[in-house]
Amino acid sequence: MSPGPVKELFSSLGVECNILELDQVDNGASVQEVLSEITHQNTVPNIFVNKVHVGGCDRTFQAHQSGLLQKLLQEDPAYDYDLIVIGGGSGGLACAQGRDRLGECRGNFHVAFSIGSCRSGEEGYGAGLRGPVTAGHVVGGCSWSVGLLRVVPAGELLPWDSAVDRVAHLPVFFSLQERMHRFCAGYFLRSQKADKLGGLGGTCVNVGCVPKKLMHQAALLGQALTDSRRFGWEFSQQVKHNWGTLTEAVQTHVGSLNWGCRLSLREKAVAYVNAHGEFVEHHKVKATNGKGQKTCYTAAKFVIATGERPRYLGIQGAKEYCITSDDLFSLPYCPGATLVVGASYVALECAGFLAGLGLEVTVMVRSVLLRGFDQEMAERLGSSLERLGVRFLRKFVPVAVLQLQKGSPGKLKVVARSTEGPETVEGVYNTVLLAIGRDSCTKGIGLEKIGVKINEKNGKIPVNDMEQTNVPYVYAVGDVLEGKPQLTPVAMQAGKLLARRLFGGCLEKCDYVNVPTVVFTPLEYGCCGLSEERAAQEYQRENLEVYHTLFWPLEWTVACRDNNACYAKIICNKFDNERVVGFHILGPNAGEITQGFAAAMKCGLTKRLLDDTVGIHPTCAEVFTTLEITKSSGLDIMQKGC
């Protein structure tokens, strides 16, 4: 398209613009190639306004109608910060601290950044930080926190996407030089039920991956104690588990991680102050501290990284008497007989370690286990939990939770209704744990005031493959993204790479394909790539070959544990050299095993490469180097001995 309409628009606004006609210059093709990499736009005109990429004609006129263009057209926009990060979980911190590979700073830099999610007027970890403010100043956030970053070099070095002429869209390309920014952040996490404040690091550190894995380990140790007698260990004293000792140890470790982050802030000479942030207009957020004092900050770019929080059921007694995973890991008393509502990986992981600690556990399932995961693997995982003593109540949903007796724990009656008919059931439990999903924290931060589109149904933010929203200067990373894996390492990778692109001259984008993950149930389930269901949709079932087997870990033989509980399979595309498109394992240490094979899948792993690999004996992972039986053959995979 001709730049004429846009040029006329600028002329009508009294703005001079510079135009580079790519077909009129010798290196036009090279310039277009670089522009495509930088902007992810393959059409012309490609318009930049005051260092910000706006887009083509349509997006420029949309920006004019929304008032954004006028904001960008200020002759010398004096933003307080180059970047404001809203949210303090894994993605936000990784973006703020994405300093590796950015080279060495030039000149003197002033850095300010803050995030958090406590309610106004509350204090959290880091609120008492003090120290000389020489390198920067952090304004801590409340209830979806505000992160502020300002980089003011003494020299004239600009970020790659600022390398444009002052007014319109004449690109000024120069030798990109890497820069290092010492970003820092604080995070406050508040349980929705108890007034429990967490610390730096977001859900993963405080109420997610870290405490969950430690409690998973506690359950494994219980099984190891049982196995140990078969290996010759003799002990006569009664062995029992102490919930208080466990939670104290877990919270001590979580606190040490919080402290490590705070120590890093002190070393960077950053002061930390609580505030709640929300957009008030384009390029401007308002921060309100616990005393109600308000301060406004402006920035050239913003990153939304507010994550998600557990969802409550809209039924009688849900918020009054139920807990979520936000509460479980610091629960001051043993939960006792527990009803877990939900069939997500969070639900099954919690059910698994609670059962492993010797508690009575029931899981209420509305439809299927692990929706979105391979369903054969999900059912096998469910069977492993049943063998551990977990009871499944399938095709039921709770309709009311009533308190029968107060206490720590007390007694609760749950009334549930069948999803397939009028049948109802009742049960009495000490604790009801809700694990029915999570809601994106995109409300209440003023996104509607600047026109950022969100999916009204689920609160997710649509972005392009550069993590850029429909508003050019606003980006998003982590669990708030629509259609992306909701995993801590994914958020960290996306945040880190976004920082490198914005400030380090890098072009690398986050690869959301073949992301490995693991469900930390007592018998772990690790996977990478496609489920059988998804692979059949993508490649057609007749084009796939599935190799599989049951296996018996050597450690289980002497302990006389089930010889047909562990399972491995790979899904191969027959017409692509039997490339592995799905990797699945249910067995001990599945997370450690899957991580290694995920790297191989990134390199184009095929069945032949697995066959040519010498296994390490005796290990569980070596089973993937000896797979021979296909599902299509119908041959028996049952293990009958060593």
XYZ file of C-alpha atoms in Angstrom, residues 9-513:
505
model
C -2.843 12.147 7.964
C 0.439 13.464 9.326
C 0.141 16.558 7.152
C -3.345 17.228 8.490
C -1.880 17.044 11.989
C 0.887 19.463 11.072
C 3.558 16.811 11.542
C 6.549 16.459 9.257
C 7.442 12.876 8.377
C 10.409 11.281 6.673
C 9.817 8.545 4.130
C 12.244 5.872 2.990
C 11.094 4.289 -0.294
C 12.659 0.832 -0.089
C 12.409 0.212 -3.819
C 14.416 3.366 -4.446
C 17.507 2.422 -2.435
C 20.199 -0.139 -3.216
C 19.825 -2.098 0.006
C 16.041 -1.865 0.153
C 15.563 -5.640 0.241
C 17.967 -5.963 3.163
C 16.250 -3.139 5.024
C 12.866 -4.802 4.466
C 14.237 -8.115 5.772
C 15.525 -6.480 8.947
C 12.269 -4.578 9.386
C 10.315 -7.825 9.093
C 12.459 -9.437 11.775
C 12.144 -6.456 14.098
C 8.450 -5.680 13.628
C 7.014 -8.984 12.372
C 5.303 -6.957 9.654
C 5.843 -7.996 6.037
C 3.871 -5.195 4.410
C 4.495 -1.514 3.756
C 4.227 1.169 4.866
C 5.958 0.331 8.135
C 5.466 3.263 10.461
C 7.444 4.343 13.506
C 6.515 7.330 15.638
C 8.949 8.685 18.202
C 10.798 5.378 18.579
C 7.609 3.288 18.760
C 6.560 0.883 15.993
C 2.906 1.621 15.221
C 2.321 -0.725 12.266
C 0.779 -0.205 8.852
C -1.908 2.153 7.585
C -4.819 0.503 9.392
C -3.119 0.435 12.782
C -1.931 4.017 12.346
C -5.462 5.252 11.695
C -6.739 3.156 14.613
C -4.097 4.765 16.813
C -5.242 8.180 15.615
C -8.876 7.411 16.446
C -7.998 6.139 19.933
C -5.789 9.109 20.762
C -2.640 7.014 20.948
C -1.084 8.609 17.874
C -1.382 12.080 19.331
C 0.322 10.835 22.469
C 3.192 9.383 20.457
C 3.544 12.505 18.354
C 4.678 14.687 21.200
C 7.859 16.365 20.009
C 9.925 15.095 22.916
C 7.970 12.680 25.106
C 9.565 12.864 28.528
C 8.572 9.466 29.894
C 9.593 8.682 33.430
C 10.610 5.171 32.443
C 11.503 3.142 29.406
C 9.625 0.135 30.788
C 6.974 -0.568 33.404
C 6.357 -4.204 34.326
C 3.002 -4.881 35.931
C 3.106 -8.126 37.880
C 5.761 -9.869 39.902
C 5.681 -13.582 39.223
C 8.111 -15.642 37.211
C 7.550 -13.850 33.917
C 7.674 -10.346 35.351
C 10.822 -10.986 37.359
C 12.534 -12.682 34.429
C 11.730 -9.725 32.208
C 12.893 -7.265 34.842
C 16.056 -9.224 35.495
C 16.698 -10.204 31.878
C 20.167 -8.779 31.971
C 22.224 -11.749 30.813
C 23.634 -11.520 27.298
C 22.858 -7.817 27.186
C 26.502 -6.844 27.338
C 28.028 -4.035 29.341
C 26.329 -0.774 30.298
C 27.443 2.476 28.834
C 27.125 5.604 30.906
C 25.239 5.974 34.171
C 21.869 4.286 34.572
C 19.008 4.993 36.935
C 16.764 1.979 37.461
C 13.385 1.802 39.138
C 11.098 -1.187 39.248
C 8.370 -2.597 41.458
C 5.683 -5.217 41.581
C 3.338 -6.944 44.017
C -0.162 -8.110 44.763
C -1.100 -7.339 48.335
C -4.150 -5.314 49.173
C -3.832 -1.618 49.791
C -2.762 -0.907 53.338
C -1.117 -4.290 53.895
C 2.545 -4.970 54.283
C 4.517 -7.864 52.867
C 8.010 -9.188 52.537
C 10.407 -6.432 51.555
C 8.321 -3.631 52.985
C 11.024 -2.963 55.533
C 13.933 -2.876 53.104
C 16.208 0.068 53.620
C 19.434 1.156 52.020
C 21.156 3.902 50.077
C 19.354 4.661 46.850
C 22.275 5.100 44.496
C 21.483 2.847 41.574
C 17.736 2.933 41.612
C 14.431 3.225 43.399
C 11.726 0.589 43.619
C 8.099 1.391 44.255
C 6.531 -1.825 45.554
C 3.161 -2.812 44.269
C -0.132 -3.880 45.723
C -2.842 -5.934 44.161
C -1.383 -6.567 40.829
C 1.695 -4.574 41.472
C 3.420 -2.039 39.376
C 6.945 -2.534 38.103
C 8.800 0.545 36.996
C 12.014 0.586 35.027
C 13.840 3.615 33.809
C 17.123 3.422 31.929
C 18.806 6.763 31.293
C 22.274 6.271 29.772
C 24.750 9.095 29.833
C 25.472 8.436 26.166
C 23.190 8.188 23.167
C 22.876 4.409 22.883
C 19.288 3.469 21.978
C 17.431 0.143 22.147
C 17.038 -1.588 18.788
C 13.395 -0.719 18.326
C 14.143 2.935 19.057
C 16.541 3.192 16.150
C 14.241 5.311 14.046
C 13.987 8.916 13.098
C 12.413 11.282 15.629
C 9.042 11.837 13.991
C 7.843 9.316 11.472
C 9.178 6.191 9.869
C 12.697 6.651 8.483
C 14.670 3.738 9.967
C 18.165 4.624 11.131
C 20.069 1.321 11.295
C 23.302 1.170 13.215
C 25.587 -1.457 14.664
C 23.586 -2.998 17.507
C 25.516 -3.010 20.764
C 24.383 -5.147 23.695
C 23.500 -3.556 27.008
C 23.150 -4.857 30.545
C 20.443 -3.560 32.849
C 20.373 -4.490 36.503
C 16.658 -4.969 36.949
C 15.127 -5.751 40.288
C 11.674 -6.444 41.664
C 9.585 -7.253 44.687
C 6.503 -9.425 44.906
C 3.775 -9.742 47.510
C 1.420 -12.675 47.344
C -1.812 -12.737 49.300
C -3.908 -15.838 49.858
C -7.516 -15.251 48.866
C -8.847 -16.894 52.014
C -6.300 -16.349 54.763
C -4.527 -13.040 55.190
C -1.300 -14.782 54.335
C 1.384 -12.728 52.659
C 3.998 -14.351 50.508
C 7.255 -13.021 49.182
C 9.300 -12.397 46.107
C 8.943 -14.908 43.299
C 5.251 -15.255 42.615
C 3.131 -18.384 42.709
C 5.987 -20.743 41.823
C 8.167 -19.848 44.777
C 5.487 -19.222 47.378
C 2.456 -21.411 46.712
C 3.320 -23.433 43.624
C 6.204 -25.399 42.159
C 8.643 -25.133 45.062
C 6.454 -26.051 48.079
C 4.569 -28.604 45.945
C 7.780 -30.425 44.987
C 8.961 -30.463 48.602
C 5.685 -32.010 49.786
C 5.880 -34.467 46.888
C 9.311 -35.461 48.183
C 7.896 -35.926 51.682
C 5.373 -38.412 50.284
C 8.091 -40.283 48.361
C 10.118 -40.629 51.548
C 7.151 -42.290 53.197
C 7.081 -44.900 50.426
C 10.857 -45.280 50.706
C 10.486 -46.103 54.403
C 8.095 -48.914 53.490
C 10.426 -50.211 50.765
C 13.478 -50.027 53.019
C 12.468 -53.065 55.089
C 12.741 -55.205 51.950
C 16.283 -53.901 51.522
C 17.321 -54.958 54.989
C 16.630 -51.892 57.066
C 15.240 -52.745 60.480
C 13.504 -50.299 62.806
C 11.055 -51.074 65.550
C 9.818 -47.643 66.511
C 6.526 -46.441 65.086
C 7.022 -44.101 62.168
C 4.504 -41.288 61.756
C 4.367 -38.026 59.891
C 4.265 -34.585 61.521
C 2.462 -32.038 59.342
C 3.689 -29.073 61.376
C 7.318 -30.082 60.966
C 6.840 -30.381 57.207
C 5.098 -27.043 56.691
C 7.610 -25.277 58.909
C 10.507 -26.681 56.892
C 8.821 -25.841 53.596
C 8.046 -22.276 54.643
C 11.569 -21.834 55.958
C 12.944 -22.743 52.551
C 10.429 -20.480 50.792
C 11.468 -17.683 53.123
C 15.118 -18.276 52.247
C 14.280 -17.855 48.573
C 12.404 -14.646 49.380
C 15.385 -13.439 51.349
C 17.747 -14.250 48.487
C 15.712 -12.036 46.196
C 15.573 -9.266 48.778
C 19.306 -9.524 49.319
C 19.787 -9.105 45.597
C 17.699 -5.935 45.758
C 19.834 -4.575 48.583
C 23.017 -5.361 46.706
C 21.627 -3.311 43.834
C 20.856 -0.434 46.220
C 17.120 -0.405 45.602
C 14.525 0.919 48.047
C 11.196 -0.870 48.166
C 7.786 0.746 48.775
C 4.271 -0.731 48.560
C 1.872 0.668 45.959
C -1.069 -0.443 43.841
C -0.831 0.317 40.139
C -3.329 0.750 37.353
C -3.430 2.449 33.982
C -5.105 5.844 33.945
C -4.366 6.786 30.326
C -1.969 5.928 27.528
C 1.588 5.476 28.820
C 0.610 6.385 32.368
C -0.041 4.340 35.514
C -1.174 5.470 38.925
C 0.467 3.967 42.012
C -1.431 4.144 45.313
C 0.403 3.237 48.489
C -1.058 1.876 51.713
C -1.753 5.361 53.021
C -3.768 6.273 49.979
C -1.058 8.511 48.540
C -1.098 8.478 44.750
C 1.794 8.921 42.345
C 1.665 8.725 38.554
C 4.405 7.312 36.361
C 4.814 7.251 32.603
C 6.750 4.858 30.396
C 7.457 4.155 26.768
C 6.625 0.460 27.104
C 4.716 -1.813 29.482
C 4.752 -5.525 30.217
C 1.711 -7.238 31.750
C 2.786 -10.228 33.849
C 0.102 -10.477 36.509
C -0.442 -14.238 36.352
C -3.457 -16.078 37.723
C -5.102 -16.900 41.032
C -7.139 -19.950 42.136
C -10.827 -19.936 41.282
C -13.613 -20.475 43.804
C -16.892 -22.232 43.133
C -19.988 -20.072 43.211
C -21.765 -22.303 45.705
C -22.864 -22.059 49.332
C -19.923 -22.285 51.723
C -17.156 -22.255 49.109
C -15.312 -19.130 50.225
C -16.257 -19.545 53.870
C -15.026 -23.095 54.387
C -12.930 -24.258 51.430
C -9.227 -23.718 50.805
C -7.105 -23.615 47.647
C -3.504 -24.481 46.887
C -2.648 -20.917 47.990
C -3.526 -22.010 51.537
C -2.465 -25.646 51.659
C 1.318 -25.309 51.811
C 1.242 -23.141 54.919
C -1.843 -24.653 56.548
C -1.142 -24.542 60.310
C -2.834 -27.889 60.962
C -2.963 -31.291 59.282
C -5.870 -31.213 56.799
C -7.100 -34.686 57.771
C -9.650 -36.389 55.527
C -9.604 -34.223 52.420
C -11.920 -33.788 49.458
C -10.081 -32.437 46.434
C -12.480 -30.852 43.945
C -11.101 -30.859 40.422
C -9.008 -33.018 38.117
C -6.280 -30.607 37.062
C -2.612 -31.370 37.598
C -2.762 -29.198 40.738
C -5.658 -31.310 42.050
C -3.953 -34.630 41.375
C -0.583 -33.494 42.709
C -2.144 -32.329 45.976
C -4.214 -35.507 46.230
C -1.075 -37.551 45.613
C 1.147 -36.094 48.284
C -1.671 -35.919 50.845
C -2.380 -39.614 50.288
C 1.352 -40.316 50.393
C 1.454 -38.712 53.836
C -1.162 -41.203 55.008
C -4.298 -39.047 54.789
C -7.678 -40.134 53.509
C -8.210 -38.420 50.133
C -11.181 -38.254 47.760
C -11.048 -36.550 44.363
C -14.306 -35.261 42.867
C -14.091 -35.184 39.070
C -16.596 -33.318 36.904
C -15.536 -34.836 33.569
C -12.037 -36.155 32.714
C -8.668 -36.237 34.401
C -5.995 -33.812 33.198
C -7.976 -32.149 30.427
C -5.630 -31.257 27.574
C -3.137 -33.998 28.461
C -2.883 -37.421 26.813
C -5.950 -39.238 28.106
C -4.411 -42.706 28.177
C -1.639 -41.350 30.384
C -4.161 -39.477 32.522
C -6.157 -42.647 33.204
C -3.023 -44.629 34.008
C -2.000 -41.878 36.413
C -5.440 -42.001 37.997
C -5.099 -45.774 38.460
C -1.751 -45.263 40.195
C -3.424 -42.888 42.648
C -6.201 -45.392 43.297
C -3.584 -48.012 44.154
C -2.215 -45.504 46.661
C -5.646 -45.291 48.301
C -7.113 -42.200 46.623
C -10.860 -42.527 46.008
C -12.330 -40.972 42.854
C -15.888 -39.688 42.744
C -16.457 -39.245 39.017
C -19.105 -37.249 37.197
C -20.089 -35.238 40.268
C -19.916 -31.550 41.163
C -20.376 -29.989 44.616
C -23.450 -27.838 45.144
C -23.016 -26.898 48.813
C -20.432 -27.013 51.597
C -21.811 -26.922 55.146
C -19.902 -26.645 58.410
C -20.762 -29.384 60.878
C -18.077 -28.664 63.439
C -15.513 -25.927 63.970
C -11.907 -26.857 64.555
C -8.445 -27.189 63.078
C -9.493 -29.079 61.150
C -13.230 -29.043 61.659
C -15.868 -31.120 59.907
C -17.565 -30.189 56.653
C -20.452 -31.788 54.827
C -20.339 -31.628 51.053
C -23.444 -32.128 48.942
C -22.708 -33.085 45.334
C -24.858 -33.607 42.263
C -24.276 -35.985 39.362
C -23.462 -34.416 35.992
C -25.403 -37.212 34.275
C -28.675 -37.212 36.196
C -30.569 -36.167 39.346
C -28.504 -38.319 41.748
C -26.951 -36.541 44.733
C -24.398 -37.741 47.274
C -23.140 -36.405 50.593
C -19.824 -36.816 52.336
C -18.121 -35.571 55.487
C -14.527 -34.310 55.336
C -12.135 -32.320 57.458
C -10.896 -30.184 54.565
C -12.228 -29.271 51.120
C -9.524 -28.231 48.663
C -10.672 -26.477 45.476
C -8.471 -27.020 42.426
C -10.900 -26.235 39.625
C -8.763 -23.814 37.638
C -7.355 -20.325 37.852
C -8.491 -16.864 36.747
C -6.257 -14.414 34.944
C -5.461 -11.266 36.920
C -6.227 -8.787 34.167
C -9.115 -6.983 35.830
C -8.655 -3.868 37.917
C -5.423 -2.672 36.322
C -7.015 -0.285 33.834
C -6.338 -2.185 30.609
C -9.681 -1.038 29.242
C -8.581 2.585 29.602
C -5.787 2.138 27.072
C -7.623 -0.258 24.766
C -5.748 -3.501 25.446
C -7.937 -6.326 24.204
C -8.634 -9.259 26.490
C -10.760 -12.341 26.038
C -13.803 -11.400 28.081
C -14.617 -15.065 28.692
C -11.349 -16.047 30.369
C -9.485 -12.774 30.916
C -6.578 -13.872 28.724
C -4.618 -11.402 26.605
C -4.096 -12.195 22.900
C -0.575 -11.390 21.679
C 1.496 -11.939 18.548
C 4.640 -14.068 18.519
C 6.605 -11.121 19.937
C 4.359 -11.080 23.067
C 2.949 -7.759 21.814
C -0.697 -6.881 22.447
C -2.961 -4.924 20.116
C -1.612 -1.749 21.733
C 1.903 -1.454 20.240
C 3.731 -0.373 23.398
C 2.109 -2.986 25.678
C 3.449 -6.532 25.951
C 2.420 -9.514 28.069
C 4.102 -12.696 29.311
C 3.205 -15.682 31.461
C -0.126 -17.225 32.385
C -2.165 -14.232 31.202
C -1.374 -15.084 27.565
C -4.088 -16.690 25.491
C -3.256 -20.069 23.985
C 0.200 -20.450 25.560
C 1.449 -23.080 28.053
C 0.826 -21.987 31.633
C 4.150 -23.020 33.097
C 6.725 -21.173 35.174
C 9.708 -21.937 32.887
C 7.703 -20.739 29.883
C 6.947 -17.416 31.566
C 10.588 -17.040 32.568
C 11.842 -17.798 29.069
C 9.348 -15.434 27.449
C 10.145 -12.629 29.914
C 13.886 -13.026 29.522
C 13.754 -13.026 25.723
C 11.366 -10.073 25.680
C 13.821 -8.042 27.733
C 16.626 -8.971 25.345
C 14.586 -7.881 22.360
C 13.500 -4.611 23.923
C 16.883 -3.598 25.320
C 19.575 -5.919 24.031
C 19.256 -5.806 20.260
C 18.257 -9.491 20.120
C 15.636 -10.941 17.794
C 15.101 -14.370 19.379
C 11.477 -15.174 20.204
C 10.093 -17.621 22.722
C 9.465 -21.066 21.233
C 6.206 -22.428 22.612
C 6.496 -25.741 20.709
